[in-house]
Short mmCIF file of C-alpha atoms in Angstrom, two decimals:
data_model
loop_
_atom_site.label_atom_id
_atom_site.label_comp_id
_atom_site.label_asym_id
_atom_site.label_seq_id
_atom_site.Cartn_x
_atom_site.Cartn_y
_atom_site.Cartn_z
CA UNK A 1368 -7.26 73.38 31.82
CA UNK A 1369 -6.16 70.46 33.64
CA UNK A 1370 -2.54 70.10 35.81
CA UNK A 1371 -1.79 67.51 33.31
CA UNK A 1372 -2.42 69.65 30.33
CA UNK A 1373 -0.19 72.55 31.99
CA UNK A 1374 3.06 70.25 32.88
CA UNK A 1375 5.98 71.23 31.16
CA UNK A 1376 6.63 68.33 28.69
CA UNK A 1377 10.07 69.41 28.63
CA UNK A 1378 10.96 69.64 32.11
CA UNK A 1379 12.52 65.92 32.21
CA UNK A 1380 15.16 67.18 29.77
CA UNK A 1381 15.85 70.28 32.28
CA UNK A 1382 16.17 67.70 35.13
CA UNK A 1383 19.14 65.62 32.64
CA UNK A 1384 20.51 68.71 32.52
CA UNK A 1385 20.95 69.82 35.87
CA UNK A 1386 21.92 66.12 37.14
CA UNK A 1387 24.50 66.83 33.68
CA UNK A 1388 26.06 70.27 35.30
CA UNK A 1389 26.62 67.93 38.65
CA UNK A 1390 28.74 65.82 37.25
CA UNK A 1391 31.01 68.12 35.44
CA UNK A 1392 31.23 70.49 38.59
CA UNK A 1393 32.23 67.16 40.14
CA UNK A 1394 35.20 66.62 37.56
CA UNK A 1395 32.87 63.26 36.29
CA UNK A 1396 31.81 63.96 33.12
CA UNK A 1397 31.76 61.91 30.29
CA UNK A 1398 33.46 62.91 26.43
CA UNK A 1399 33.31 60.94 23.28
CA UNK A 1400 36.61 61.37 20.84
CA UNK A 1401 36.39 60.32 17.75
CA UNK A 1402 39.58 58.26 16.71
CA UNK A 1403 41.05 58.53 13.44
CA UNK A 1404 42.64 55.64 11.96
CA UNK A 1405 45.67 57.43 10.81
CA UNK A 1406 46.58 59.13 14.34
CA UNK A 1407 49.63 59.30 15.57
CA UNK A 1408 49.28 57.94 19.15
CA UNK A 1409 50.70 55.97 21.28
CA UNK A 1410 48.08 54.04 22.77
CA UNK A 1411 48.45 52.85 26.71
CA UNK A 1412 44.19 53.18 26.62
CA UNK A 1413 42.60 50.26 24.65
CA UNK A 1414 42.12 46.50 25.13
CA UNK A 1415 44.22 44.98 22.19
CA UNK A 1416 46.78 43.65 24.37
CA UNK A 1417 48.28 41.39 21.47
CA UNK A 1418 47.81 44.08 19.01
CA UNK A 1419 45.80 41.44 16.52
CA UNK A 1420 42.94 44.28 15.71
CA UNK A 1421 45.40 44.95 12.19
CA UNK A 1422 47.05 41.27 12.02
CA UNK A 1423 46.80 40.80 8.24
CA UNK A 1424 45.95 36.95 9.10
CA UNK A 1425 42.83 38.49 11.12
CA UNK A 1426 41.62 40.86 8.67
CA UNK A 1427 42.20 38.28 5.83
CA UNK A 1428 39.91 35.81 7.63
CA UNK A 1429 37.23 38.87 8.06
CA UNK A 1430 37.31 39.65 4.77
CA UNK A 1431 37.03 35.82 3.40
CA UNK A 1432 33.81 35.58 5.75
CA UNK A 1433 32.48 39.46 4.61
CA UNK A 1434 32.48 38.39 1.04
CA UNK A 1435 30.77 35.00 2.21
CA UNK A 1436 28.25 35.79 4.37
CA UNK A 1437 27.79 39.70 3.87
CA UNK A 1438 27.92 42.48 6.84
CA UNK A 1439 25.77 41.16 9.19
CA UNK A 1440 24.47 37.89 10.79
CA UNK A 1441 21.15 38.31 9.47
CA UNK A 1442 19.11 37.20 12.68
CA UNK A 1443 19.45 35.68 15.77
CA UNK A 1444 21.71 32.24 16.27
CA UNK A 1445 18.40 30.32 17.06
CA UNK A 1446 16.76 31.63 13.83
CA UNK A 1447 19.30 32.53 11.04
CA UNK A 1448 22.20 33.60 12.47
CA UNK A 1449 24.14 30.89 13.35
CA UNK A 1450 26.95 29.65 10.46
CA UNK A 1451 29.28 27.30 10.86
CA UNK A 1452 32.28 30.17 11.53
CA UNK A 1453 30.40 30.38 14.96
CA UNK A 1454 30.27 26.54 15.62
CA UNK A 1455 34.04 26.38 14.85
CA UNK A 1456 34.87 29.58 17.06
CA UNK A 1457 32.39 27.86 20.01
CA UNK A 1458 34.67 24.52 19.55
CA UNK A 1459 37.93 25.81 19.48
CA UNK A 1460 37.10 28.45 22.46
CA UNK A 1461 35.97 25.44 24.31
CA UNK A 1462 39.54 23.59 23.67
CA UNK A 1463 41.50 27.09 24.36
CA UNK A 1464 40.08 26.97 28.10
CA UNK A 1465 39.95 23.25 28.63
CA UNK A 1466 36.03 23.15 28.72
CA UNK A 1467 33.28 20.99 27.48
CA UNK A 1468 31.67 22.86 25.73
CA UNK A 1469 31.39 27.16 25.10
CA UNK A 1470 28.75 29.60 23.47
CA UNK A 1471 29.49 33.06 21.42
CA UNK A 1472 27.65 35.97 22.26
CA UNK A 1473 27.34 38.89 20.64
CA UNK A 1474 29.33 41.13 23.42
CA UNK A 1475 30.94 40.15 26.35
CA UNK A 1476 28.38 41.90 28.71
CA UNK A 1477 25.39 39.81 27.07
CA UNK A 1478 27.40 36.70 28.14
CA UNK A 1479 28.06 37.64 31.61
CA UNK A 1480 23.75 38.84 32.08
CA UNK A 1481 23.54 35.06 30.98
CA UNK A 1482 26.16 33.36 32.42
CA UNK A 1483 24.84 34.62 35.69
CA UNK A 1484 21.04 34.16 35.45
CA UNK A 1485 21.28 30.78 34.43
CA UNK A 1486 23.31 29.50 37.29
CA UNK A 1487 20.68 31.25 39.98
CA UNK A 1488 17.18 29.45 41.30
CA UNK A 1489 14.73 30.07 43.98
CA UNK A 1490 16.27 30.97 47.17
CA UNK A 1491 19.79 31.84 45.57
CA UNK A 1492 22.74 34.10 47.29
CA UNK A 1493 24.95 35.79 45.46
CA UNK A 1494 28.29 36.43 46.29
CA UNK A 1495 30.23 39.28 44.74
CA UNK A 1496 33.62 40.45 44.74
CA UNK A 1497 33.86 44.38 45.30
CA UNK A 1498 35.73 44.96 41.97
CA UNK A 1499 33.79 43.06 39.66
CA UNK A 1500 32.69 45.06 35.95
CA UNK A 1501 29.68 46.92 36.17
CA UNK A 1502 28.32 44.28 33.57
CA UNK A 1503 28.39 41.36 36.64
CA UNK A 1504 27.13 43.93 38.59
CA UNK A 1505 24.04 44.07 36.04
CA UNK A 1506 23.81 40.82 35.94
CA UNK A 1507 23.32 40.18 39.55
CA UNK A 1508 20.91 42.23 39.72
CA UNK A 1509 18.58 41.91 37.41
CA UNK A 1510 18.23 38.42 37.96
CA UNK A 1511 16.32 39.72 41.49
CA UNK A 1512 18.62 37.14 43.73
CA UNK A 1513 19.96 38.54 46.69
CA UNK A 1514 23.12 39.96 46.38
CA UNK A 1515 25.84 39.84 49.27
CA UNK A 1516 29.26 41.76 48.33
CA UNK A 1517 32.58 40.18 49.97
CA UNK A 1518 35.61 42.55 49.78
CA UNK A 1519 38.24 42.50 47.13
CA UNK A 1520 40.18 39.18 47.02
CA UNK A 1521 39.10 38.58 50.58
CA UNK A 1522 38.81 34.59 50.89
CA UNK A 1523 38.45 35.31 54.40
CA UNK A 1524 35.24 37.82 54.29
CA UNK A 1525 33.70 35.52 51.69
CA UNK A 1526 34.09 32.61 53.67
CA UNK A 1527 31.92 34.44 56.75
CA UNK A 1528 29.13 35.56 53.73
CA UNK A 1529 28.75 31.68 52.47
CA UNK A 1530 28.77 30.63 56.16
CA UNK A 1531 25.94 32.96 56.91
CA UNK A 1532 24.09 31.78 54.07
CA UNK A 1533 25.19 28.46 54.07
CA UNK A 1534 21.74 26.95 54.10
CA UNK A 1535 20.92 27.91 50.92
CA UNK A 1536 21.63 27.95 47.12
CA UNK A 1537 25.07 29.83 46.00
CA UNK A 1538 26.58 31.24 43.55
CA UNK A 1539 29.89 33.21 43.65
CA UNK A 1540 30.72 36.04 41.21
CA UNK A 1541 34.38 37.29 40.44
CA UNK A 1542 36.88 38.34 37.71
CA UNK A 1543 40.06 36.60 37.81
CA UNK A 1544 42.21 39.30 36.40
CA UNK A 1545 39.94 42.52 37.69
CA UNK A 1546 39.46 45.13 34.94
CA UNK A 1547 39.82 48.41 37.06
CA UNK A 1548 43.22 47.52 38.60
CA UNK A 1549 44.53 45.06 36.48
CA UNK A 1550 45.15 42.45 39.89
CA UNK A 1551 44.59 38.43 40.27
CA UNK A 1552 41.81 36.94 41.94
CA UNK A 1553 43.10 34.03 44.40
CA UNK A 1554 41.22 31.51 42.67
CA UNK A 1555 41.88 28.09 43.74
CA UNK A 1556 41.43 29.38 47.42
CA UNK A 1557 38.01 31.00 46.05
CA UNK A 1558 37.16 27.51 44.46
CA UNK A 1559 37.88 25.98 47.45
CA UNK A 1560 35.38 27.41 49.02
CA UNK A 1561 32.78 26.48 46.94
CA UNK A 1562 33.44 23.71 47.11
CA UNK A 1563 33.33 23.39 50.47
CA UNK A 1564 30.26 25.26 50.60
CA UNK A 1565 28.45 24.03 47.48
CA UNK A 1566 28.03 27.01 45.52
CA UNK A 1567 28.91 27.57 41.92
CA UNK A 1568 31.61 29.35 40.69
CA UNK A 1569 30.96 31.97 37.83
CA UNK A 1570 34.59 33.98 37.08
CA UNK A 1571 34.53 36.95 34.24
CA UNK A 1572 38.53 35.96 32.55
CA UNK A 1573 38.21 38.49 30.06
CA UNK A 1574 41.29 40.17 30.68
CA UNK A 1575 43.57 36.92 31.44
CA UNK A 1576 42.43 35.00 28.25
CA UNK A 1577 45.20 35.19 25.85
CA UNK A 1578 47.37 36.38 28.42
CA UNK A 1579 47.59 33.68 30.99
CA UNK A 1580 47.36 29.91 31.12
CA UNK A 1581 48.70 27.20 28.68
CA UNK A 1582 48.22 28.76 25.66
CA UNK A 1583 46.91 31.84 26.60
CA UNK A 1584 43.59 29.68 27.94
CA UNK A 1585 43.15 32.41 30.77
CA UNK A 1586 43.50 31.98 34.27
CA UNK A 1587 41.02 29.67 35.69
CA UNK A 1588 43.12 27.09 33.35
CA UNK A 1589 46.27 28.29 35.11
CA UNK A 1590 44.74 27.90 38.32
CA UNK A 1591 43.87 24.02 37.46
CA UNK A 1592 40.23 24.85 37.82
CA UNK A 1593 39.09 23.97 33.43
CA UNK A 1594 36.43 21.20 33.49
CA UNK A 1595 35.13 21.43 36.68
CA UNK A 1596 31.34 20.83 36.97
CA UNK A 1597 30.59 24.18 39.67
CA UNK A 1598 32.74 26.21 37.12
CA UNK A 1599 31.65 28.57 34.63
CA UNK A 1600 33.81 31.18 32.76
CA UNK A 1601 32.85 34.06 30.72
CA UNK A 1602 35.49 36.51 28.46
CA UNK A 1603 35.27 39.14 25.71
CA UNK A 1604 36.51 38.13 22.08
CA UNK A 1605 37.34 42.19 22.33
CA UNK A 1606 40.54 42.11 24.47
CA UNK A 1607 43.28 40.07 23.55
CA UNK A 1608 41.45 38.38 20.55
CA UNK A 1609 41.41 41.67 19.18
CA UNK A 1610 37.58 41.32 17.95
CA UNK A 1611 34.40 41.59 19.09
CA UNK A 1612 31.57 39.41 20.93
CA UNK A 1613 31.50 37.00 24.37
CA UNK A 1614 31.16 33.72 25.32
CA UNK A 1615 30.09 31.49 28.16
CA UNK A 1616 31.92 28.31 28.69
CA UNK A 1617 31.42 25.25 31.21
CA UNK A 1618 29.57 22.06 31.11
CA UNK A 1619 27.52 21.57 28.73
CA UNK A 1620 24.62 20.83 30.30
CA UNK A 1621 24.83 24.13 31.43
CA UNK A 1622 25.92 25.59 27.91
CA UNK A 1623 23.01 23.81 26.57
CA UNK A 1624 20.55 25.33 29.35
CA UNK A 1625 21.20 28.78 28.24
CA UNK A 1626 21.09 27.90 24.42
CA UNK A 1627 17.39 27.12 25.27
CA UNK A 1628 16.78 29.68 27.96
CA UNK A 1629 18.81 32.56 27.94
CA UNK A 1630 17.50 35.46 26.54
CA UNK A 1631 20.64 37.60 25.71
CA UNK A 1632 21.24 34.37 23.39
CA UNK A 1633 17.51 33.86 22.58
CA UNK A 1634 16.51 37.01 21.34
CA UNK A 1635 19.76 38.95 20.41
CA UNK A 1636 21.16 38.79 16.63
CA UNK A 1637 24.36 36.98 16.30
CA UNK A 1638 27.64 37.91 15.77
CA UNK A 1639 28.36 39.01 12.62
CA UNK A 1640 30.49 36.04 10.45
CA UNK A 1641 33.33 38.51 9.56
CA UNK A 1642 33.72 39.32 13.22
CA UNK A 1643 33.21 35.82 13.93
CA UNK A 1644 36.28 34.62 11.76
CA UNK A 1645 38.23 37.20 13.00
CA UNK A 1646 38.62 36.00 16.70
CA UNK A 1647 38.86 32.30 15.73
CA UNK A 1648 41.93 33.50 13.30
CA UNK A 1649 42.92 35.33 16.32
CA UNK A 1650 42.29 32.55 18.57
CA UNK A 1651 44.93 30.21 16.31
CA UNK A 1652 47.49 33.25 16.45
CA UNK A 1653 47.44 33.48 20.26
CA UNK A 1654 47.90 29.57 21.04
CA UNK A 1655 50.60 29.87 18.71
CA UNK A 1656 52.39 33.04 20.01
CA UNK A 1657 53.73 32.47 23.11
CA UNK A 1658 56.60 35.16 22.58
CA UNK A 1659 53.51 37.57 22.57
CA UNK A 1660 51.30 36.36 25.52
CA UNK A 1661 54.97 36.90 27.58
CA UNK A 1662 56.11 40.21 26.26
CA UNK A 1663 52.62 41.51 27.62
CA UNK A 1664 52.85 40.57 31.40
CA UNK A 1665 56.74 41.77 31.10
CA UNK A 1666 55.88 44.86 30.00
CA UNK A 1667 53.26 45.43 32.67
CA UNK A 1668 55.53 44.51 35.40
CA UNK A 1669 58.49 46.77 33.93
CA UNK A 1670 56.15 49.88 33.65
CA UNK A 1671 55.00 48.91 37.03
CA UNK A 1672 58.32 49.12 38.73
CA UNK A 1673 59.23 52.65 36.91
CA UNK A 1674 56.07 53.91 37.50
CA UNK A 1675 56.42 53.30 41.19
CA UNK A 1676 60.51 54.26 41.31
CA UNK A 1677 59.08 58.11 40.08
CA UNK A 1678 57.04 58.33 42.84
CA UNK A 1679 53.73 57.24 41.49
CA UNK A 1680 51.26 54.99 43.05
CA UNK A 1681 50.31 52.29 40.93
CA UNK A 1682 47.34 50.80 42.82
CA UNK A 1683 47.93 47.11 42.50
CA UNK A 1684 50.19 44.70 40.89
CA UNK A 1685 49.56 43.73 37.82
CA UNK A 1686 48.86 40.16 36.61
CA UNK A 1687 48.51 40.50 32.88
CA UNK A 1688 48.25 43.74 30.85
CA UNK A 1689 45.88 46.69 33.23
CA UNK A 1690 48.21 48.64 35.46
CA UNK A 1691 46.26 51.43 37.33
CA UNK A 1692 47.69 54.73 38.48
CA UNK A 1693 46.49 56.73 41.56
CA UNK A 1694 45.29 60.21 40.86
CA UNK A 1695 44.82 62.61 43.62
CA UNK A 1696 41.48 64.01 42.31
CA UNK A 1697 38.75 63.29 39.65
CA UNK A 1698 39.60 66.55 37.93
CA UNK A 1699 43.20 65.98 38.17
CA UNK A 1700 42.75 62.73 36.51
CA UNK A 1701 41.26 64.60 33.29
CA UNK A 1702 43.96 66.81 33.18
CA UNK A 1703 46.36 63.92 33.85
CA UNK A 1704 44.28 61.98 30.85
CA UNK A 1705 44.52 65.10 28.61
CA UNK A 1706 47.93 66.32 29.10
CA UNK A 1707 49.15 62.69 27.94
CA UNK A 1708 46.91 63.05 24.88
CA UNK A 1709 48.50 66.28 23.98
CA UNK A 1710 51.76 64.23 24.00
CA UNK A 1711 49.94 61.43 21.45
CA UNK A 1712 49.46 58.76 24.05
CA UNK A 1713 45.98 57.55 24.88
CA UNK A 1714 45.36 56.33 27.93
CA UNK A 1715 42.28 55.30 30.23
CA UNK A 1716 40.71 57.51 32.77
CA UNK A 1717 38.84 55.90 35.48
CA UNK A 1718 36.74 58.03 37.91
CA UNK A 1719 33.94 56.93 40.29
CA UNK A 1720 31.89 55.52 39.71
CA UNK A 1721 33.40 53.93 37.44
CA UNK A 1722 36.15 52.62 39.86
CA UNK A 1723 34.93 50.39 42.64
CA UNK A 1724 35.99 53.03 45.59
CA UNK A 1725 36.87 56.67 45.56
CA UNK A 1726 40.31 56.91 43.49
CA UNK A 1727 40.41 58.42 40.78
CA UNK A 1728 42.99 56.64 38.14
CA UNK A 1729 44.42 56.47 34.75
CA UNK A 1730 44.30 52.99 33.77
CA UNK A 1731 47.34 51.61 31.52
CA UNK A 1732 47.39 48.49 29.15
CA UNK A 1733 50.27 47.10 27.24
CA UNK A 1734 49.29 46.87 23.50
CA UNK A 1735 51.72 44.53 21.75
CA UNK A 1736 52.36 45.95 18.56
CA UNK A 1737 54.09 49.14 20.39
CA UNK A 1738 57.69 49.01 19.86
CA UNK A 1739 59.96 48.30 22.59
CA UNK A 1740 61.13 51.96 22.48
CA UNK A 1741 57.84 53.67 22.02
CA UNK A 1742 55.91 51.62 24.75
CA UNK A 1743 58.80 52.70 26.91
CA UNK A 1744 58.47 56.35 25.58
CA UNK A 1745 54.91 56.65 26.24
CA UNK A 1746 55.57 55.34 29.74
CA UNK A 1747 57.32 57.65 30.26
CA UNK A 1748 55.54 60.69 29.46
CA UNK A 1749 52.66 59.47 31.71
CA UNK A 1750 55.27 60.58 34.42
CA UNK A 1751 56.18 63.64 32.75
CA UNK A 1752 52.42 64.94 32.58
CA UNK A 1753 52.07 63.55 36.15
CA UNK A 1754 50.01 66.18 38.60
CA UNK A 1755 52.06 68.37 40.98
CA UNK A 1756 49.43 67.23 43.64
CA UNK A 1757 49.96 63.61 42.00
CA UNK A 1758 49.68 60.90 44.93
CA UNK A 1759 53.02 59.79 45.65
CA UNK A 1760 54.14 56.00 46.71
CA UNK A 1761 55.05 56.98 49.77
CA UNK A 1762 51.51 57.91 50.74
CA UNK A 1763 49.01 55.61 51.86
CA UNK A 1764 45.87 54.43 49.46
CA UNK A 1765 43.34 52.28 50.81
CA UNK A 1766 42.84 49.06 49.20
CA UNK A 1767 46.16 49.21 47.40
CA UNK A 1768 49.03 46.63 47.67
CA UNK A 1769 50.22 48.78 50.32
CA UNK A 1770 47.34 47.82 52.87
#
């Protein structure tokens, strides 16, 4: 008998589960709940900031497309997916953040893997932000460019990394409102330096679109920065559109580059119609709804300000609808998480590495369709269930506003 014929075929599996027992001795492990759409909960956890998931204009516009197109897409866009609910959603995304021209993915991490491949070449440098999503992350590096990493919101540290590689081809990488911490990118002084340098621009506004900007167009609109050629911006139709999907928008030379080359467009099956007509009924709400796009950054600031008058640390300031609270420990986080569940509010629990340095948090986000009363109610039971060893305000976090 051979050593090949004598290995233990199952010993991989007993490696996943030792690597497993790590984790969760290291307060990191990973649950999935199952949500019921009749809880009861209060929910401080998910991304629909407007709360247009159950607008009865939304669903009506899913349904009209279900019963017209069926459940799914029935191929990719370059084969038979493609209707005319997606050419309409591409247009009026396009209009929303002032660019030429904009293409629908089927998730908002498929758009950022193209968004970012298709701006690098031979010889290209990459330049991220530290707090960028794990999907940018991805991105950069499977396109095998070299990747240089500039500290958060640092113009100054990512001016000295496009210096150093000044001589050749660049691209820089950010969010504009960051997804971990909820914080603004400084955007026009990021531009500038591309501009100044020559690099392209590619910012992830997934969490500002809808929320910031002339009518909710995100915030590389409210920076000035829609329509310029060595800017490209990606977002999620999952967040404030209440839906599901991505899209890449910019010039469309560019647009039309990845329509023929990239291959999370190429080779993916479309977004289904339904979901399709779903954001572009949500896209006509949020334009429309200016009341909403406000009551969303108000209520972020608000909780912000109690948050921090109890005695909590909330890690930066907010620019939309995230708000992140300092935990003092991973497992103290899942308690944190667990005890505000057992009070029926639902919120997010960050821990590395998840989070872009060591803190541990529970991440916040205003949901629109709360009540005045019960957003402030859930608010405050987050303080209620707070830790005993809970980091306080008056103690120092690195990387936070306080720095």
């Amino acid at each position: 008998m051979t050593a090949t014929e004598i290995r233990d075929p199952a010993g991989w599996l007993a490696r996943l589960r030792r690597r497993r027992a790590l984790r969760e001795r290291a307060g990191l492990g990973r649950t999935l709940r199952s949500r019921d759409p009749t809880e009861n909960v209060l929910d401080l956890a998910g991304n629909d900031y407007l709360g247009l998931t159950r607008d009865p204009r939304v669903l009506s516009a899913a349904a009209e497309a279900l019963t017209m197109y069926g459940a799914g897409a029935g191929g990719s866009r370059l084969v038979r997916g493609s209707t005319r609910l997606h050419a309409q959603l591409e247009q009026a995304v396009a209009h929303l953040l002032g660019q030429p021209a904009a293409l629908v993915f089927s998730s908002g991490y498929l758009a950022n893997l193209a968004a970012v491949a298709g701006v690098v070449g031979p010889g290209t440098v990459i330049v991220r932000d530290a707090h960028v999503h794990a999907s940018l992350i991805d991105a950069c590096r499977l396109t095998g460019a070299q990747t240089e990493v500039a500290a958060h919101a640092d113009v100054t540290d990512l001016a000295a990394k496009l210096e150093k590689f000044s001589a050749r081809p660049l691209v820089v990488v950010t969010e504009s409102v960051f997804s971990v911490d909820g914080d603004l990118a400084p955007l026009r002084e990021v531009h500038a330096l591309c501009r100044r340098f020559g690099a392209i621009l590619v910012v992830d506004d997934a969490h500002a679109v809808g929320i910031l900007g002339p009518d909710g167009g995100g915030a590389v609109r409210a920076a000035g920065l829609a329509d310029e050629p060595d800017v490209v911006v990606t977002a999620t139709l999952s967040k404030a559109f209440g839906a599901a999907g991505g899209i890449v928008a910019g010039p469309t030379d560019f647009i039309d580059h990845l329509m023929q080359t990239a291959r999370p467009f190429i080779y993916d099956t479309a977004l289904p119609p339904a979901i399709t007509a779903a954001a572009h009924a949500a896209l006509g709400i949020i334009r429309h709804s200016p009341e909403l796009r406000d009551s969303v950054r108000r209520r972020a600031a608000t909780a912000a300000e109690f948050l921090r008058s109890q005695g909590l640390t909330v890690v930066r300031t907010p620019a939309a609808g995230i708000l992140a609270v300092a935990a003092p420990t991973a497992e103290a986080a899942v308690q944190w998480a667990a005890a505000c569940h057992a009070e029926q509010v639902a919120v997010g629990c960050f821990r590395p590495p998840s989070t872009p340095d060591p803190i541990s948090r529970l991440r916040l986000t205003v949901n629109a369709r709360l009540s005045e009363e019960d957003f402030a109610a859930a608010v405050r039971v987050v303080v209620a269930t707070a830790p005993a060893g809970r980091v306080s305000s008056r103690r120092h976090v690195p990387g936070s506003d306080e720095d």
